[in-house]
Amino acid sequence: MALNKASLSYLLSSFLLFSAVTSAKADRLGLLLPTDNKAIFSSNPSSFYMYTDRNFEGVKSKPWQGGTYGFSRNQKRTSLGIVYTRLHEGVDIKPMRRDSAGNPLDDIRAIADGQVVYTQKDSRGSNYGQYMVVHHDWGNGPFFSLYAHLASISAVPGQRVRAGQPIAKMGYTGSGLNRERAHLHLELCLLMSDRFQNWYDIHYKTTNNHGIYSGINLLGIDIANLYVTHQANSSISVPGFLAKSGNSNTEPYYKVRVPKKSSKLEIVRRYPWLAKGGAKFGAKSWDITFARTGIPLAVEASSSSVQFPAVVWVKPSGTNHSYHTVSRISGTGSTAELTSSGSRFIQLITGAF
Ligand SMILES: [Zn+2]
């Protein structure tokens, strides 16, 4: 059998893709909750979540749902009803104990085995207030738990931590918080780019104090749903969880085609399980499928070419897609286009900047 250069490289890339997928060890997540508050597993999750202050059309309320993961904030009335346009990328966990002045006393513990990679001890250094990031290796790319609004941090960067090990104290540092609303904001994230600083310098005039561990570079997955899924099935992996259908936060919402500039996107090198559909002969672009949260779900080679990133599929909606995608795409029905913030987002996730 004669193999030309193109089919040889096709075979080679298929083999590499295959070996990347099969060599990944699937460690158990071993997830634990970060505080003594376990009500997420109860029939009354309202006691797990800290409320938000809502003022909608002149009516003030304190809905606990504002503390849940997902599109749970910033209501907007549309012709098709009320939609929630702001994405909360984590969960806000209520304190279990307070001192006589009302300060929270809860210990914050690592949610899984890992290594502390970042601490920000300046309460005014970020909207997160004092926060820290722990890296977890479960055999399918790096994941990062992020703990925000802390009163104090007791672990140091580089330190290895075990699941359940105290690493901080709950507080209410950061913007827009008061003592009554003290809580832990917890995220579990994918990292978008190792070259975040370069991208940041192009688009922002302010100083980035957080290196690659800026919240802008971390995409929070539906951690609440992951906890509940993991409780029922402790062998679930994060890719397995994301592949599960039937959840509006993890199902495909739009697909963006981007010019192919290298043999593999950085995000696919980091998360090989994103590669779907195998290699394609003569591929000219990548099709990246996103959940409405912006979490990438799949990257496929396409033989169609594009000059610039373009939305090639969107889940039909009667209301503007911008409401459901943190304004990354706009349009209605079954058409959509990238907004300027959506274009910047695609730049960061594809490394095209
Ligand atoms: Zn929060």
Tab-separated table of C-alpha atoms and ligand atoms in Angstrom:
chain	number	residue	atom	x	y	z
A	1	MET	CA	0.000	0.000	0.000
A	2	ALA	CA	1.433	3.328	-1.076
A	3	LEU	CA	1.164	6.064	1.469
A	4	ASN	CA	1.556	9.624	0.368
A	5	LYS	CA	2.638	12.328	2.781
A	6	ALA	CA	-0.888	13.605	3.456
A	7	SER	CA	-2.377	10.234	4.336
A	8	LEU	CA	0.667	9.435	6.445
A	9	SER	CA	0.196	12.590	8.489
A	10	TYR	CA	-3.504	11.759	8.735
A	11	LEU	CA	-2.680	8.315	10.125
A	12	LEU	CA	-0.124	9.808	12.481
A	13	SER	CA	-2.505	12.465	13.803
A	14	SER	CA	-5.254	9.852	14.252
A	15	PHE	CA	-2.832	7.699	16.192
A	16	LEU	CA	-1.704	10.604	18.381
A	17	LEU	CA	-5.292	11.593	19.039
A	18	PHE	CA	-6.168	8.009	19.913
A	19	SER	CA	-3.191	7.553	22.229
A	20	ALA	CA	-3.853	10.897	23.947
A	21	VAL	CA	-7.372	9.775	24.757
A	22	THR	CA	-6.564	6.236	25.821
A	23	SER	CA	-3.454	7.047	27.855
A	24	ALA	CA	-5.343	9.474	30.101
A	25	LYS	CA	-5.830	7.825	33.462
A	26	ALA	CA	-9.252	8.423	34.909
A	27	ASP	CA	-8.628	9.236	38.552
A	28	ARG	CA	-11.638	9.571	40.801
A	29	LEU	CA	-12.485	13.155	41.626
A	30	GLY	CA	-12.900	12.411	45.342
A	31	LEU	CA	-14.907	15.629	45.679
A	32	LEU	CA	-15.772	16.935	49.130
A	33	LEU	CA	-17.776	20.018	50.047
A	34	PRO	CA	-15.587	22.945	51.204
A	35	THR	CA	-17.519	23.707	54.420
A	36	ASP	CA	-19.832	21.957	56.895
A	37	ASN	CA	-22.828	23.133	54.870
A	38	LYS	CA	-24.126	19.944	53.177
A	39	ALA	CA	-27.634	21.158	52.330
A	40	ILE	CA	-26.941	20.919	48.582
A	41	PHE	CA	-27.723	17.198	48.983
A	42	SER	CA	-30.884	17.794	51.022
A	43	SER	CA	-34.458	18.300	49.904
A	44	ASN	CA	-34.058	21.970	50.871
A	45	PRO	CA	-31.084	23.395	48.930
A	46	SER	CA	-32.195	26.913	49.855
A	47	SER	CA	-30.234	26.557	53.107
A	48	PHE	CA	-27.069	25.822	51.118
A	49	TYR	CA	-27.103	29.063	49.122
A	50	MET	CA	-26.544	32.670	50.174
A	51	TYR	CA	-29.205	34.968	48.735
A	52	THR	CA	-28.546	37.944	46.461
A	53	ASP	CA	-30.138	41.363	46.794
A	54	ARG	CA	-32.501	41.758	43.849
A	55	ASN	CA	-34.306	44.904	42.745
A	56	PHE	CA	-36.424	44.125	39.697
A	57	GLU	CA	-38.980	46.621	38.386
A	58	GLY	CA	-39.031	48.340	41.782
A	59	VAL	CA	-39.597	45.129	43.764
A	60	LYS	CA	-36.838	44.230	46.226
A	61	SER	CA	-36.242	40.610	47.200
A	62	LYS	CA	-33.533	38.270	48.535
A	63	PRO	CA	-33.796	35.115	46.405
A	64	TRP	CA	-31.546	32.210	47.396
A	65	GLN	CA	-31.580	31.177	43.742
A	66	GLY	CA	-29.231	34.116	43.086
A	67	GLY	CA	-26.518	32.066	44.811
A	68	THR	CA	-26.888	29.084	42.497
A	69	TYR	CA	-24.649	28.327	39.511
A	70	GLY	CA	-25.789	29.480	36.087
A	71	PHE	CA	-27.963	32.212	34.642
A	72	SER	CA	-29.437	33.140	37.992
A	73	ARG	CA	-29.018	36.926	38.043
A	74	ASN	CA	-29.967	40.176	36.273
A	75	GLN	CA	-33.562	39.623	35.195
A	76	LYS	CA	-34.817	41.097	31.957
A	77	ARG	CA	-38.414	41.198	30.772
A	78	THR	CA	-38.843	40.124	27.143
A	79	SER	CA	-41.872	39.480	24.931
A	80	LEU	CA	-41.443	35.789	25.778
A	81	GLY	CA	-41.172	36.274	29.523
A	82	ILE	CA	-38.439	37.002	32.029
A	83	VAL	CA	-34.907	35.846	31.242
A	84	TYR	CA	-31.818	35.876	33.459
A	85	THR	CA	-28.889	37.359	31.598
A	86	ARG	CA	-25.981	37.218	34.050
A	87	LEU	CA	-23.974	34.052	34.494
A	88	HIS	CA	-22.839	33.136	38.003
A	89	GLU	CA	-19.868	30.830	37.393
A	90	GLY	CA	-19.870	29.272	40.838
A	91	VAL	CA	-21.961	28.686	43.950
A	92	ASP	CA	-22.361	30.994	46.972
A	93	ILE	CA	-22.299	28.838	50.099
A	94	LYS	CA	-23.951	30.134	53.266
A	95	PRO	CA	-22.023	30.150	56.567
A	96	MET	CA	-22.966	27.609	59.238
A	97	ARG	CA	-21.452	29.473	62.191
A	98	ARG	CA	-21.044	33.132	63.133
A	99	ASP	CA	-19.584	34.955	66.131
A	100	SER	CA	-21.693	37.319	68.248
A	101	ALA	CA	-20.896	40.203	65.857
A	102	GLY	CA	-22.120	38.168	62.878
A	103	ASN	CA	-18.736	37.369	61.354
A	104	PRO	CA	-18.627	33.942	59.691
A	105	LEU	CA	-16.460	31.330	61.416
A	106	ASP	CA	-16.509	28.527	58.856
A	107	ASP	CA	-13.279	26.817	57.855
A	108	ILE	CA	-12.784	26.558	54.090
A	109	ARG	CA	-11.335	23.205	52.996
A	110	ALA	CA	-9.838	21.980	49.734
A	111	ILE	CA	-12.568	20.212	47.726
A	112	ALA	CA	-10.149	17.573	46.386
A	113	ASP	CA	-6.474	16.577	46.501
A	114	GLY	CA	-4.368	19.150	44.697
A	115	GLN	CA	-1.763	21.865	44.837
A	116	VAL	CA	-2.257	25.533	45.732
A	117	VAL	CA	-1.209	27.552	42.669
A	118	TYR	CA	-2.342	31.062	43.548
A	119	THR	CA	-3.316	33.201	46.532
A	120	GLN	CA	-4.493	36.826	46.475
A	121	LYS	CA	-4.362	38.197	50.012
A	122	ASP	CA	-5.208	41.803	49.172
A	123	SER	CA	-8.955	42.181	49.797
A	124	ARG	CA	-9.079	45.041	47.284
A	125	GLY	CA	-6.957	43.243	44.687
A	126	SER	CA	-9.939	41.710	42.893
A	127	ASN	CA	-13.751	41.611	42.795
A	128	TYR	CA	-13.247	38.195	44.382
A	129	GLY	CA	-11.652	39.907	47.414
A	130	GLN	CA	-9.113	37.540	48.966
A	131	TYR	CA	-9.093	34.411	46.843
A	132	MET	CA	-7.072	31.323	46.108
A	133	VAL	CA	-6.804	28.710	43.385
A	134	VAL	CA	-6.013	24.990	43.782
A	135	HIS	CA	-4.919	22.816	40.837
A	136	HIS	CA	-6.358	19.299	40.516
A	137	ASP	CA	-5.028	16.559	38.252
A	138	TRP	CA	-7.636	13.916	37.560
A	139	GLY	CA	-5.883	12.592	34.483
A	140	ASN	CA	-7.773	14.591	31.873
A	141	GLY	CA	-6.229	18.022	31.900
A	142	PRO	CA	-5.808	20.561	34.685
A	143	PHE	CA	-8.841	21.690	36.670
A	144	PHE	CA	-8.842	24.514	39.177
A	145	SER	CA	-10.986	25.111	42.228
A	146	LEU	CA	-11.333	28.780	43.160
A	147	TYR	CA	-12.330	30.018	46.647
A	148	ALA	CA	-13.369	33.689	46.938
A	149	HIS	CA	-14.413	36.392	49.426
A	150	LEU	CA	-12.119	34.840	52.065
A	151	ALA	CA	-11.343	36.467	55.439
A	152	SER	CA	-7.893	34.870	55.520
A	153	ILE	CA	-5.794	32.293	53.683
A	154	SER	CA	-3.678	29.716	55.534
A	155	ALA	CA	-2.048	27.826	52.643
A	156	VAL	CA	0.779	29.004	50.387
A	157	PRO	CA	1.374	28.660	46.642
A	158	GLY	CA	3.143	25.383	45.847
A	159	GLN	CA	1.694	23.620	48.881
A	160	ARG	CA	0.109	20.215	48.290
A	161	VAL	CA	-3.265	19.849	49.949
A	162	ARG	CA	-5.518	16.896	50.634
A	163	ALA	CA	-9.277	16.855	50.140
A	164	GLY	CA	-10.863	18.257	53.283
A	165	GLN	CA	-7.726	20.059	54.493
A	166	PRO	CA	-8.453	23.567	55.899
A	167	ILE	CA	-6.911	26.226	53.653
A	168	ALA	CA	-8.791	29.437	54.539
A	169	LYS	CA	-11.535	31.127	56.568
A	170	MET	CA	-14.843	32.324	55.193
A	171	GLY	CA	-15.319	36.078	54.903
A	172	TYR	CA	-16.976	38.814	52.904
A	173	THR	CA	-14.078	40.506	51.122
A	174	GLY	CA	-14.572	41.750	47.565
A	175	SER	CA	-16.989	44.077	45.870
A	176	GLY	CA	-20.685	44.394	46.712
A	177	LEU	CA	-20.611	42.255	49.844
A	178	ASN	CA	-21.511	42.929	53.471
A	179	ARG	CA	-21.263	40.887	56.654
A	180	GLU	CA	-24.828	39.596	56.423
A	181	ARG	CA	-24.158	38.204	52.934
A	182	ALA	CA	-20.837	36.608	53.930
A	183	HIS	CA	-20.331	33.405	51.930
A	184	LEU	CA	-17.841	31.248	50.081
A	185	HIS	CA	-17.921	31.709	46.325
A	186	LEU	CA	-16.660	28.394	44.917
A	187	GLU	CA	-15.835	27.604	41.296
A	188	LEU	CA	-14.399	24.608	39.470
A	189	CYS	CA	-12.717	25.799	36.302
A	190	LEU	CA	-11.027	25.024	33.006
A	191	LEU	CA	-8.060	27.211	32.068
A	192	MET	CA	-8.448	29.067	28.774
A	193	SER	CA	-4.922	30.176	27.813
A	194	ASP	CA	-1.330	29.971	29.008
A	195	ARG	CA	-0.744	33.220	27.104
A	196	PHE	CA	-3.470	35.100	28.970
A	197	GLN	CA	-1.168	38.025	29.804
A	198	ASN	CA	-0.483	38.748	26.101
A	199	TRP	CA	-4.213	38.733	25.343
A	200	TYR	CA	-4.923	40.901	28.398
A	201	ASP	CA	-2.316	43.496	27.345
A	202	ILE	CA	-4.031	43.841	23.952
A	203	HIS	CA	-7.490	44.436	25.414
A	204	TYR	CA	-7.073	46.083	28.827
A	205	LYS	CA	-5.330	49.216	30.057
A	206	THR	CA	-5.346	48.146	33.718
A	207	THR	CA	-2.754	45.921	35.388
A	208	ASN	CA	-3.429	42.201	35.657
A	209	ASN	CA	-2.318	41.178	39.154
A	210	HIS	CA	-3.271	37.529	38.934
A	211	GLY	CA	-1.209	35.998	36.135
A	212	ILE	CA	-3.083	33.190	34.370
A	213	TYR	CA	-5.335	32.785	37.450
A	214	SER	CA	-7.460	35.837	36.643
A	215	GLY	CA	-11.160	34.971	36.732
A	216	ILE	CA	-11.329	36.069	33.076
A	217	ASN	CA	-9.042	33.157	32.120
A	218	LEU	CA	-10.952	30.562	34.156
A	219	LEU	CA	-14.240	29.089	32.952
A	220	GLY	CA	-16.457	27.781	35.753
A	221	ILE	CA	-18.387	24.570	35.090
A	222	ASP	CA	-21.710	23.700	36.755
A	223	ILE	CA	-20.178	22.657	40.066
A	224	ALA	CA	-23.529	22.301	41.866
A	225	ASN	CA	-24.733	19.763	39.347
A	226	LEU	CA	-21.340	18.041	39.443
A	227	TYR	CA	-21.595	17.618	43.245
A	228	VAL	CA	-25.046	16.059	42.967
A	229	THR	CA	-23.957	13.823	40.046
A	230	HIS	CA	-20.790	12.797	41.902
A	231	GLN	CA	-22.828	11.969	45.028
A	232	ALA	CA	-24.833	9.449	42.972
A	233	ASN	CA	-21.836	8.175	40.959
A	234	SER	CA	-18.414	8.668	42.533
A	235	SER	CA	-16.613	7.391	39.419
A	236	ILE	CA	-17.896	10.259	37.227
A	237	SER	CA	-15.170	12.269	35.449
A	238	VAL	CA	-15.490	15.936	34.492
A	239	PRO	CA	-15.535	15.137	30.728
A	240	GLY	CA	-18.125	12.421	31.449
A	241	PHE	CA	-20.186	14.933	33.390
A	242	LEU	CA	-19.972	17.551	30.613
A	243	ALA	CA	-21.001	14.957	28.011
A	244	LYS	CA	-24.193	14.216	29.927
A	245	SER	CA	-27.209	15.649	28.140
A	246	GLY	CA	-30.312	17.174	29.624
A	247	ASN	CA	-28.755	20.132	31.401
A	248	SER	CA	-29.066	23.589	29.852
A	249	ASN	CA	-25.698	24.587	31.326
A	250	THR	CA	-23.804	21.727	29.676
A	251	GLU	CA	-25.722	21.102	26.447
A	252	PRO	CA	-24.509	22.526	23.084
A	253	TYR	CA	-25.788	26.057	22.421
A	254	TYR	CA	-23.601	27.370	19.599
A	255	LYS	CA	-20.788	26.357	17.293
A	256	VAL	CA	-18.015	28.645	16.053
A	257	ARG	CA	-15.813	27.844	13.036
A	258	VAL	CA	-12.291	29.249	13.314
A	259	PRO	CA	-9.426	29.237	10.790
A	260	LYS	CA	-6.967	26.401	11.358
A	261	LYS	CA	-3.590	27.989	12.094
A	262	SER	CA	-1.797	25.095	13.776
A	263	SER	CA	-2.026	21.327	13.946
A	264	LYS	CA	-3.789	21.468	17.305
A	265	LEU	CA	-5.411	24.157	19.414
A	266	GLU	CA	-3.777	24.851	22.787
A	267	ILE	CA	-7.067	24.087	24.536
A	268	VAL	CA	-7.154	20.635	22.880
A	269	ARG	CA	-3.549	19.945	23.886
A	270	ARG	CA	-4.615	20.764	27.454
A	271	TYR	CA	-7.957	18.927	27.323
A	272	PRO	CA	-7.530	16.117	24.730
A	273	TRP	CA	-11.062	14.825	25.408
A	274	LEU	CA	-12.392	17.939	23.614
A	275	ALA	CA	-11.236	16.479	20.268
A	276	LYS	CA	-14.222	14.781	18.662
A	277	GLY	CA	-14.792	13.209	15.280
A	278	GLY	CA	-11.148	12.256	14.674
A	279	ALA	CA	-8.737	13.909	12.251
A	280	LYS	CA	-10.087	15.012	8.885
A	281	PHE	CA	-8.165	14.901	5.609
A	282	GLY	CA	-7.550	18.420	4.314
A	283	ALA	CA	-9.071	20.103	7.378
A	284	LYS	CA	-9.110	23.865	6.943
A	285	SER	CA	-10.795	24.999	10.129
A	286	TRP	CA	-11.937	23.961	13.583
A	287	ASP	CA	-15.548	23.810	14.712
A	288	ILE	CA	-15.793	24.533	18.427
A	289	THR	CA	-19.057	23.699	20.165
A	290	PHE	CA	-19.895	25.734	23.267
A	291	ALA	CA	-22.461	25.459	26.018
A	292	ARG	CA	-24.260	28.748	26.631
A	293	THR	CA	-21.943	29.289	29.602
A	294	GLY	CA	-18.969	29.435	27.207
A	295	ILE	CA	-17.641	26.038	28.301
A	296	PRO	CA	-16.168	24.342	25.196
A	297	LEU	CA	-17.710	20.894	24.677
A	298	ALA	CA	-16.115	19.669	21.461
A	299	VAL	CA	-13.536	20.590	18.829
A	300	GLU	CA	-13.903	19.011	15.382
A	301	ALA	CA	-11.904	19.439	12.188
A	302	SER	CA	-13.845	20.910	9.282
A	303	SER	CA	-12.966	20.882	5.572
A	304	SER	CA	-14.802	24.188	5.036
A	305	SER	CA	-12.646	27.269	5.244
A	306	VAL	CA	-13.345	30.585	6.939
A	307	GLN	CA	-11.350	33.819	6.987
A	308	PHE	CA	-12.551	34.871	10.425
A	309	PRO	CA	-14.298	33.079	13.287
A	310	ALA	CA	-18.010	32.722	12.538
A	311	VAL	CA	-21.036	31.173	14.240
A	312	VAL	CA	-22.113	28.224	12.055
A	313	TRP	CA	-24.843	26.814	14.286
A	314	VAL	CA	-26.952	28.022	17.207
A	315	LYS	CA	-29.782	26.485	19.161
A	316	PRO	CA	-32.896	28.377	18.041
A	317	SER	CA	-34.250	30.955	20.465
A	318	GLY	CA	-37.154	33.396	20.308
A	319	THR	CA	-35.266	35.829	22.504
A	320	ASN	CA	-31.926	37.409	21.687
A	321	HIS	CA	-29.025	34.972	21.958
A	322	SER	CA	-27.027	37.667	23.748
A	323	TYR	CA	-29.217	37.142	26.856
A	324	HIS	CA	-28.323	33.447	26.986
A	325	THR	CA	-24.611	33.585	26.158
A	326	VAL	CA	-23.241	36.422	28.329
A	327	SER	CA	-23.475	38.602	25.186
A	328	ARG	CA	-20.860	36.556	23.324
A	329	ILE	CA	-23.216	36.069	20.377
A	330	SER	CA	-26.285	38.023	19.264
A	331	GLY	CA	-29.208	37.482	16.929
A	332	THR	CA	-32.500	35.592	17.209
A	333	GLY	CA	-33.981	32.390	15.857
A	334	SER	CA	-31.476	30.035	14.268
A	335	THR	CA	-28.924	32.664	13.249
A	336	ALA	CA	-26.318	34.414	15.344
A	337	GLU	CA	-23.067	36.300	15.061
A	338	LEU	CA	-20.160	36.909	17.364
A	339	THR	CA	-20.258	40.170	19.292
A	340	SER	CA	-17.043	42.103	19.939
A	341	SER	CA	-16.738	40.495	23.379
A	342	GLY	CA	-17.482	37.126	21.755
A	343	SER	CA	-14.677	37.725	19.260
A	344	ARG	CA	-12.247	38.514	22.087
A	345	PHE	CA	-13.379	35.354	23.875
A	346	ILE	CA	-12.736	33.259	20.739
A	347	GLN	CA	-9.310	34.900	20.376
A	348	LEU	CA	-8.401	33.856	23.912
A	349	ILE	CA	-9.676	30.301	23.618
A	350	THR	CA	-8.062	29.682	20.203
A	351	GLY	CA	-4.823	31.571	20.865
A	352	ALA	CA	-5.395	33.713	17.749
A	353	PHE	CA	-4.087	37.043	19.060
B	1	ZN	ZN	-20.700	34.022	43.824
